[in-house]
mmCIF file of C-alpha atoms in Angstrom:
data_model
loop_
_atom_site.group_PDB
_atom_site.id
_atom_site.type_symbol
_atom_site.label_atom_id
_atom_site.label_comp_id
_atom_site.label_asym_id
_atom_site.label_seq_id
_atom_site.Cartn_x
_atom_site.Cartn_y
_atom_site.Cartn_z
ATOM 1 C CA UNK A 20 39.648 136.479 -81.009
ATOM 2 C CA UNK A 21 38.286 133.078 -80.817
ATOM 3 C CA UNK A 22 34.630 131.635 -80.518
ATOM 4 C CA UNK A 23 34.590 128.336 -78.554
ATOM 5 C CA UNK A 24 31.025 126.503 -78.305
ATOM 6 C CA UNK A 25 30.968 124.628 -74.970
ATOM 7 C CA UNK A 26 30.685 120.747 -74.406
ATOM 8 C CA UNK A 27 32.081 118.515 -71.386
ATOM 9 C CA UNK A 28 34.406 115.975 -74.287
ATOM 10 C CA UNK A 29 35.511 119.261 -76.536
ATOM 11 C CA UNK A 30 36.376 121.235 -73.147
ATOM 12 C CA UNK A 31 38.684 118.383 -71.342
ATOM 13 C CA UNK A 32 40.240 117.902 -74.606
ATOM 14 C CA UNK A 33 41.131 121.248 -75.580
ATOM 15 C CA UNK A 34 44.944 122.227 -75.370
ATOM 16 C CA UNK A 35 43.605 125.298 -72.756
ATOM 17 C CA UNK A 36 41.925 123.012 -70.166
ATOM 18 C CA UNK A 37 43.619 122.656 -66.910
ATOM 19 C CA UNK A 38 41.924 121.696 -64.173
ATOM 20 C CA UNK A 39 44.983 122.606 -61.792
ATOM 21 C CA UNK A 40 44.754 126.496 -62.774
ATOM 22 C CA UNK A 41 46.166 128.295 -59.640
ATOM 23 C CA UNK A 42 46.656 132.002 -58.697
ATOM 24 C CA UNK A 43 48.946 134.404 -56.120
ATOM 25 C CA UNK A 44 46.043 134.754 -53.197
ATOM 26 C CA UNK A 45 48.825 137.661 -51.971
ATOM 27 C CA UNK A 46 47.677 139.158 -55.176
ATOM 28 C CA UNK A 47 44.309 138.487 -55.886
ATOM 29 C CA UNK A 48 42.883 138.917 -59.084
ATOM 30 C CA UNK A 49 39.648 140.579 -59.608
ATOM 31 C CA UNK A 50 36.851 139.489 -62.137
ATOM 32 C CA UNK A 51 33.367 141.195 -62.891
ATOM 33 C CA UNK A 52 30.288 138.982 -63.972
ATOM 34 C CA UNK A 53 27.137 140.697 -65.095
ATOM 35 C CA UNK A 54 24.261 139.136 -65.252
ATOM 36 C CA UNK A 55 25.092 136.854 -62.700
ATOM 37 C CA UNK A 56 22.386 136.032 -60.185
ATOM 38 C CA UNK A 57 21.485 133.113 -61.247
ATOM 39 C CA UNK A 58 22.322 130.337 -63.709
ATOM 40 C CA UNK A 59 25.157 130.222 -66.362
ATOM 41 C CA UNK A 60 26.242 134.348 -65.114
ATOM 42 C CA UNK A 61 26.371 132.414 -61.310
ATOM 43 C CA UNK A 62 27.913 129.339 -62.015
ATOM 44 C CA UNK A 63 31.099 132.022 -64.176
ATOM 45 C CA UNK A 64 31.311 133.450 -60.340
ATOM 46 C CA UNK A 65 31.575 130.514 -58.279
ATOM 47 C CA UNK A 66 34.401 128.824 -60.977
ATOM 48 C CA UNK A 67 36.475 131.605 -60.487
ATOM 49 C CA UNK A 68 36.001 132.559 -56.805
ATOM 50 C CA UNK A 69 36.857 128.642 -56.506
ATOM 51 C CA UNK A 70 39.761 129.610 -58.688
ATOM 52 C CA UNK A 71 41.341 132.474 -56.079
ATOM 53 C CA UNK A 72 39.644 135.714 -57.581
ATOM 54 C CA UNK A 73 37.877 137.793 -55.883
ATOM 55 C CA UNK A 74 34.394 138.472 -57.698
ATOM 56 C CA UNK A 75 31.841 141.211 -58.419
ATOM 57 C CA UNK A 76 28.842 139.728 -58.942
ATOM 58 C CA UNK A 77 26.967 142.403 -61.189
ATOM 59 C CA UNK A 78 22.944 141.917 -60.812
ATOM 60 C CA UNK A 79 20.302 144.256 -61.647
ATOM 61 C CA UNK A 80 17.974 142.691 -58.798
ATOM 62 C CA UNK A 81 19.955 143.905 -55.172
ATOM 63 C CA UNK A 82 17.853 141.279 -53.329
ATOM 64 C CA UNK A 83 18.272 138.548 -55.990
ATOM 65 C CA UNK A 84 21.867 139.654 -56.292
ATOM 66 C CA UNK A 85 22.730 139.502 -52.427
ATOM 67 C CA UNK A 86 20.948 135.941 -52.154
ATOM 68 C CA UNK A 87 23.517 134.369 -54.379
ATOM 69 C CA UNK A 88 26.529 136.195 -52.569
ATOM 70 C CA UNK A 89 25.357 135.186 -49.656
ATOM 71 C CA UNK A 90 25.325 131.529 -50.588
ATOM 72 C CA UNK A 91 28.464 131.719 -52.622
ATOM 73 C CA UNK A 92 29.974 133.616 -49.573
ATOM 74 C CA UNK A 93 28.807 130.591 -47.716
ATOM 75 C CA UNK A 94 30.762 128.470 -49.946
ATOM 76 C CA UNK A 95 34.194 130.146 -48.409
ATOM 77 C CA UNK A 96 34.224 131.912 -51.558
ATOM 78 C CA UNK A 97 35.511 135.497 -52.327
ATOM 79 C CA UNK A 98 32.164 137.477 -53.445
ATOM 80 C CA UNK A 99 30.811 140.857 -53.430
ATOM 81 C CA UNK A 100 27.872 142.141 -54.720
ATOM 82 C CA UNK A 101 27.850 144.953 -57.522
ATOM 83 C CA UNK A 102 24.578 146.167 -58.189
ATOM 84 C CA UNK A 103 24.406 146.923 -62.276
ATOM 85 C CA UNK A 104 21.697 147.263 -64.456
ATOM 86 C CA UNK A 105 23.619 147.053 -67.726
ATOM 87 C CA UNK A 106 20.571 148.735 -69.689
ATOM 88 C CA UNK A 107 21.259 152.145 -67.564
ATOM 89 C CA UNK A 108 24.797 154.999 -67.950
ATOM 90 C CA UNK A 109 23.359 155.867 -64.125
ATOM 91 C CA UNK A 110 24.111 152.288 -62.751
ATOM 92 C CA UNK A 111 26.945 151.605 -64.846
ATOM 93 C CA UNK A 112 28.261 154.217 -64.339
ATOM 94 C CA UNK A 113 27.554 153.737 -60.288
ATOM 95 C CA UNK A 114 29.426 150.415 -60.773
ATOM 96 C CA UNK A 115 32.521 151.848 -62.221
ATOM 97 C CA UNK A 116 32.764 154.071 -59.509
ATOM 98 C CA UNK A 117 32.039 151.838 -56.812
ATOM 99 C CA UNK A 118 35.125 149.211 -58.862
ATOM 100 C CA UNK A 119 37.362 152.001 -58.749
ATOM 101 C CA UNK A 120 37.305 153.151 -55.052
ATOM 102 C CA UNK A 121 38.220 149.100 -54.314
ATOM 103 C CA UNK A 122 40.501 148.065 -56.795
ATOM 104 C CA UNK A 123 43.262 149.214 -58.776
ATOM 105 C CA UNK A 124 42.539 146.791 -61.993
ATOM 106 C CA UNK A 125 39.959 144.684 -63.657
ATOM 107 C CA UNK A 126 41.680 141.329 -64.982
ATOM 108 C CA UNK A 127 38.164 139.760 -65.846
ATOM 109 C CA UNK A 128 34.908 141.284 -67.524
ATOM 110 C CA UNK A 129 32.295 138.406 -68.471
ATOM 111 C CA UNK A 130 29.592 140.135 -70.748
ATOM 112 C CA UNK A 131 27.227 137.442 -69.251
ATOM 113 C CA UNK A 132 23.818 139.475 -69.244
ATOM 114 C CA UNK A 133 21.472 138.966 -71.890
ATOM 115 C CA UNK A 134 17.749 138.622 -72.747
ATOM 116 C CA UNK A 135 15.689 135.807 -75.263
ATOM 117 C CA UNK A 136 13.843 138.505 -76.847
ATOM 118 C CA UNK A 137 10.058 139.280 -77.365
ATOM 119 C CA UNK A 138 7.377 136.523 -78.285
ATOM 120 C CA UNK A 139 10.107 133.391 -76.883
ATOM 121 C CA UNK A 140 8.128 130.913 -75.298
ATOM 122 C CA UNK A 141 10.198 127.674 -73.548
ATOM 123 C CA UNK A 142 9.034 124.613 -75.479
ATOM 124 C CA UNK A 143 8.291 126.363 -78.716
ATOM 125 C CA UNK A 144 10.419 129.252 -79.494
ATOM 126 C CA UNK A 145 9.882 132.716 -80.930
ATOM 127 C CA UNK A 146 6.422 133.585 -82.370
ATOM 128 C CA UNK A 147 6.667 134.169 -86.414
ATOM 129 C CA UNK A 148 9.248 137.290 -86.923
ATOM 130 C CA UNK A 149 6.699 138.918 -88.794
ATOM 131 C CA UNK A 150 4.642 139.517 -85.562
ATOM 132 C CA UNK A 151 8.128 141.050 -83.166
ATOM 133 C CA UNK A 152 7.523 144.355 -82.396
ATOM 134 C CA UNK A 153 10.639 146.907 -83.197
ATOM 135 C CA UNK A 154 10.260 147.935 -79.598
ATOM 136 C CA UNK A 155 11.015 144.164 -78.327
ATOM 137 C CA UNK A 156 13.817 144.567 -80.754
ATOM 138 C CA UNK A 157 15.273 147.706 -79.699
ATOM 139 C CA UNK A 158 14.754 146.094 -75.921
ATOM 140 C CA UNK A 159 16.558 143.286 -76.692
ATOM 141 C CA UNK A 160 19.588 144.771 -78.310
ATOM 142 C CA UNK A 161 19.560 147.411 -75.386
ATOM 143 C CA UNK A 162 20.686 144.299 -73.382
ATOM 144 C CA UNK A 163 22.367 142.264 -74.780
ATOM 145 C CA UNK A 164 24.715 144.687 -77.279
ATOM 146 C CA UNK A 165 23.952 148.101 -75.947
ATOM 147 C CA UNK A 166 24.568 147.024 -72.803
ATOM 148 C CA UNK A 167 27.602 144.951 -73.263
ATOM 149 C CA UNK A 168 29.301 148.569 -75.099
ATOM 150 C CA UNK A 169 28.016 150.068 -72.336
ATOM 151 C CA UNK A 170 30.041 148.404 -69.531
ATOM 152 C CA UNK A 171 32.724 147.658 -71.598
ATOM 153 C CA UNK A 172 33.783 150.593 -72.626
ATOM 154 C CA UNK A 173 33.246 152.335 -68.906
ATOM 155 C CA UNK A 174 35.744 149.466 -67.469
ATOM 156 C CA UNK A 175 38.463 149.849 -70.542
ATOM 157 C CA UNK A 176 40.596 152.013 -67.973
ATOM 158 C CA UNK A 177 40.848 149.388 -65.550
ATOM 159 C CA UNK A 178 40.913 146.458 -67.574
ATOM 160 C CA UNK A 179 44.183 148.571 -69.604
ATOM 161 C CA UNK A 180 45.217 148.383 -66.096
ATOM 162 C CA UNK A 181 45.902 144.633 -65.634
ATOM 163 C CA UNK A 182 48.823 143.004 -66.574
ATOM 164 C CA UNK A 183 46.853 140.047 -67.736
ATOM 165 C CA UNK A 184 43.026 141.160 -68.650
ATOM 166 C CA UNK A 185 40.911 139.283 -70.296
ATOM 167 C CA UNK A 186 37.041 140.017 -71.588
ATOM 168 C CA UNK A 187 34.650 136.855 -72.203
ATOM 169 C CA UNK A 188 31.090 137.960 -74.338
ATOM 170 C CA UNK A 189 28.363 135.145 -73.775
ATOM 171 C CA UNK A 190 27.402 134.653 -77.481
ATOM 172 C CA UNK A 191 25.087 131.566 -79.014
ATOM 173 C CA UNK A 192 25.429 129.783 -82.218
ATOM 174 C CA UNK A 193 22.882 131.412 -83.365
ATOM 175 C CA UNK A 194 25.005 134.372 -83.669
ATOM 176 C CA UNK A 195 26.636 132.616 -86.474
ATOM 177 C CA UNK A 196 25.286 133.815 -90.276
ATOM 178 C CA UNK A 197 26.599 130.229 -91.026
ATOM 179 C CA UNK A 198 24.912 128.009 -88.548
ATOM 180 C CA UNK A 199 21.543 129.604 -88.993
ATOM 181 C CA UNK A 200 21.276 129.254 -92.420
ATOM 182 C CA UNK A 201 22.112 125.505 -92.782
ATOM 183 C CA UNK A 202 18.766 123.888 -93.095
ATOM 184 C CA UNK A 203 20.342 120.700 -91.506
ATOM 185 C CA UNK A 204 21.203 122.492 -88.272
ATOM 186 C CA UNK A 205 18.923 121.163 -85.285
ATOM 187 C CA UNK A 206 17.631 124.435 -84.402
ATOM 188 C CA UNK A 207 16.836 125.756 -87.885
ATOM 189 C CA UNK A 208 12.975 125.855 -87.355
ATOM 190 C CA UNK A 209 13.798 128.368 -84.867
ATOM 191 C CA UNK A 210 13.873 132.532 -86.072
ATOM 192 C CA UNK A 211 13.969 135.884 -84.773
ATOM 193 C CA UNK A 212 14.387 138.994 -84.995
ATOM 194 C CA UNK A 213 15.799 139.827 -81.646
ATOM 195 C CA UNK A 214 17.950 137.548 -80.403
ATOM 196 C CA UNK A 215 19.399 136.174 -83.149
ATOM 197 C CA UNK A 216 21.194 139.421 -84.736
ATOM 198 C CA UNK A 217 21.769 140.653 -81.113
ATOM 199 C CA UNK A 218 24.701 138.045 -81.401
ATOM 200 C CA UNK A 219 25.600 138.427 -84.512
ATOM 201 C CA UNK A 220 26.271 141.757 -83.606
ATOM 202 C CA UNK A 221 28.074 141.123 -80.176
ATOM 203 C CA UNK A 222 30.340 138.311 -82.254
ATOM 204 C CA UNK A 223 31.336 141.783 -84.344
ATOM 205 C CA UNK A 224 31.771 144.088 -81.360
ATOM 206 C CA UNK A 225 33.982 140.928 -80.118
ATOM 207 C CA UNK A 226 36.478 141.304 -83.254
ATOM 208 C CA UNK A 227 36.570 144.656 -83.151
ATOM 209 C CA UNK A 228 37.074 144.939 -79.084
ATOM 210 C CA UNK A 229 39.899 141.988 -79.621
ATOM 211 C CA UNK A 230 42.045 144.234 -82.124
ATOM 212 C CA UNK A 231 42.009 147.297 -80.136
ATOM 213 C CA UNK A 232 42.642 145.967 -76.679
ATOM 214 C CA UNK A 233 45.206 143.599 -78.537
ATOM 215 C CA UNK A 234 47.873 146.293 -77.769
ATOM 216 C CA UNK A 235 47.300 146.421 -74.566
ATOM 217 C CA UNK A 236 47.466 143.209 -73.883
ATOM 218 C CA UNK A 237 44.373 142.415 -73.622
ATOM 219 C CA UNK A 238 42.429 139.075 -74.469
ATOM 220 C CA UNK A 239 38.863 139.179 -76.109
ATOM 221 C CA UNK A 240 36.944 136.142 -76.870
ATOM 222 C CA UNK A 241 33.282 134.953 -77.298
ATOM 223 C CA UNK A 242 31.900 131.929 -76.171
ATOM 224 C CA UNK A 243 28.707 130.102 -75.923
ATOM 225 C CA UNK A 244 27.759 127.826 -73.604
ATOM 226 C CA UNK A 245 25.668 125.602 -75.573
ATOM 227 C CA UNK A 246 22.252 124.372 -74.624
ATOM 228 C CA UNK A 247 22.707 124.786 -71.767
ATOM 229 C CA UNK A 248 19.607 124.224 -68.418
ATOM 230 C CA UNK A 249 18.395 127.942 -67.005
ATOM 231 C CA UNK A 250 15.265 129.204 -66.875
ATOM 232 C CA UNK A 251 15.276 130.117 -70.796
ATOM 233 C CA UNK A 252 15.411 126.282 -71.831
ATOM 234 C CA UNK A 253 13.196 124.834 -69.602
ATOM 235 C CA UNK A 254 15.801 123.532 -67.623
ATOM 236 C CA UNK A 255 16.773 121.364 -70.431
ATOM 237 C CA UNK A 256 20.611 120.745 -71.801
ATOM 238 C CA UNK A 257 23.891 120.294 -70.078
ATOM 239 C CA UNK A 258 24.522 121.901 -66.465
ATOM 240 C CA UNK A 259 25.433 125.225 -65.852
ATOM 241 C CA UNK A 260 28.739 123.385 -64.533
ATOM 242 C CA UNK A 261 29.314 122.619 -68.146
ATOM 243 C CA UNK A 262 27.751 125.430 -70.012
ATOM 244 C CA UNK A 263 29.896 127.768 -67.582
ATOM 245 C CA UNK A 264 33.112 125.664 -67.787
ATOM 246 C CA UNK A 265 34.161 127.711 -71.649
ATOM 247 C CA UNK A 266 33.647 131.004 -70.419
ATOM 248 C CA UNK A 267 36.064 130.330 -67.135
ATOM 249 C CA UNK A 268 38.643 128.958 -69.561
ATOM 250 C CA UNK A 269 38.533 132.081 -71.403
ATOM 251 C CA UNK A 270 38.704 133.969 -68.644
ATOM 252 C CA UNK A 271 41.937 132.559 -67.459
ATOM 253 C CA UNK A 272 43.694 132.067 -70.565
ATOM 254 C CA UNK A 273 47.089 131.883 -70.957
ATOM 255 C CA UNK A 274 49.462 134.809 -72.363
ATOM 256 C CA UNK A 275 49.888 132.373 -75.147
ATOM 257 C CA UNK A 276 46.186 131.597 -76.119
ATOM 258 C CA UNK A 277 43.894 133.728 -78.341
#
């Protein structure tokens, strides 16, 4: 397990970057995004179509969902739509079904879907953590760690089943016990309840998924994408070209890389 934080200099110079990554098309792999409608999740599906896999694009939203297929399909690019609402065993476990019927093996599952949390505002953050409800909480973790367990651990057969798989979890920084408690950190004004530990906690499921899919040879990493400009931000930060660029490397890591 590794944690990479994106950026456009730290990505180019990293020993994993290749911009020349190519694949068997007589083979194609086959990747699953969740979350992945729009921005950063989108971005993950159009890298690796434009790579030679073939993609699921998992959305909750059907119509949202087949909007960006259709403009991705547009693109020349090999995309489906998997309708998956990562919050419900019903959907999920639609999705699995629907996976297993067209392919024999999962070599890619990016844990892209995730939530800000109750009482985040763009421009000025959480409200005080005193005022977060435990039922925004619970939502929040329902997405972004429940969730992630959720379809994770329904796709283990088929990811067990490529020779190469690989899992990428979209974490933050402020996942990091570390980075949030330095008091020189840019972003140390900001606090919550919610979103915060939610990444903690999927940084933990992260190590623990690594060392049990370890044997079969399976690659588990987190990675976050940095400030990155969706809807969340205010369409401030780095494009979703960049914030997205991490979580493709991961996904296509060598046999030889964490």
């Amino acid at each position: 397990f590794i944690f990479f934080q994106s950026s456009l200099t730290q990505f180019r110079n990293h020993s994993l970057y290749s911009p020349l990554l190519t694949f068997n098309l007589k083979n194609k792999k086959t990747a699953l995004v969740t979350g992945a409608n729009r921005g950063i999740g989108k971005e993950v599906v159009r890298q690796l179509a434009s790579l030679g896999f073939q993609v699921y694009l998992g959305a909750r939203d059907v119509t949202q969902g087949q909007e960006a297929v259709d403009e991705l399909v547009a693109l020349g690019l090999d995309v489906l739509l998997l309708p998956l609402d990562v919050t419900s065993d019903a959907s999920v476990a639609q999705a699995v079904a629907t996976l297993t019927a067209q392919v024999s093996s999962l070599d890619v599952l990016v844990n892209n879907a995730g939530i800000p949390g109750p009482g985040y505002a763009v421009g000025s953050g959480y409200i005080p953590i005193l005022d977060e409800s435990v039922d925004g909480i619970k939502a929040t973790f329902e997405v972004n760690v429940f969730g992630l367990l959720r379809v994770t651990q329904a796709l283990a057969p088929l990811i067990k089943q490529s020779k190469a798989g690989r899992i990428v979890n979209v974490s933050s920084t402020v996942g990091s016990l570390t980075q949030v408690s330095d008091k020189n950190w840019v972003f140390y004004a900001f606090n919550s309840l919610a979103y915060f530990p939610s990444k903690s906690a999927l940084n933990a499921i992260t190590v623990a998924y690594s060392k049990e899919f370890e044997k079969h040879g399976v690659k588990v990493n987190a990675a976050c994408p940095g400030f990155t400009a969706t809807a969340p931000t205010g369409f401030q930060g780095h494009s979703v070209e960049v914030g997205a660029q991490i979580i493709t490397t991961l996904a296509t890591i060598p046999d030889d890389g964490p």
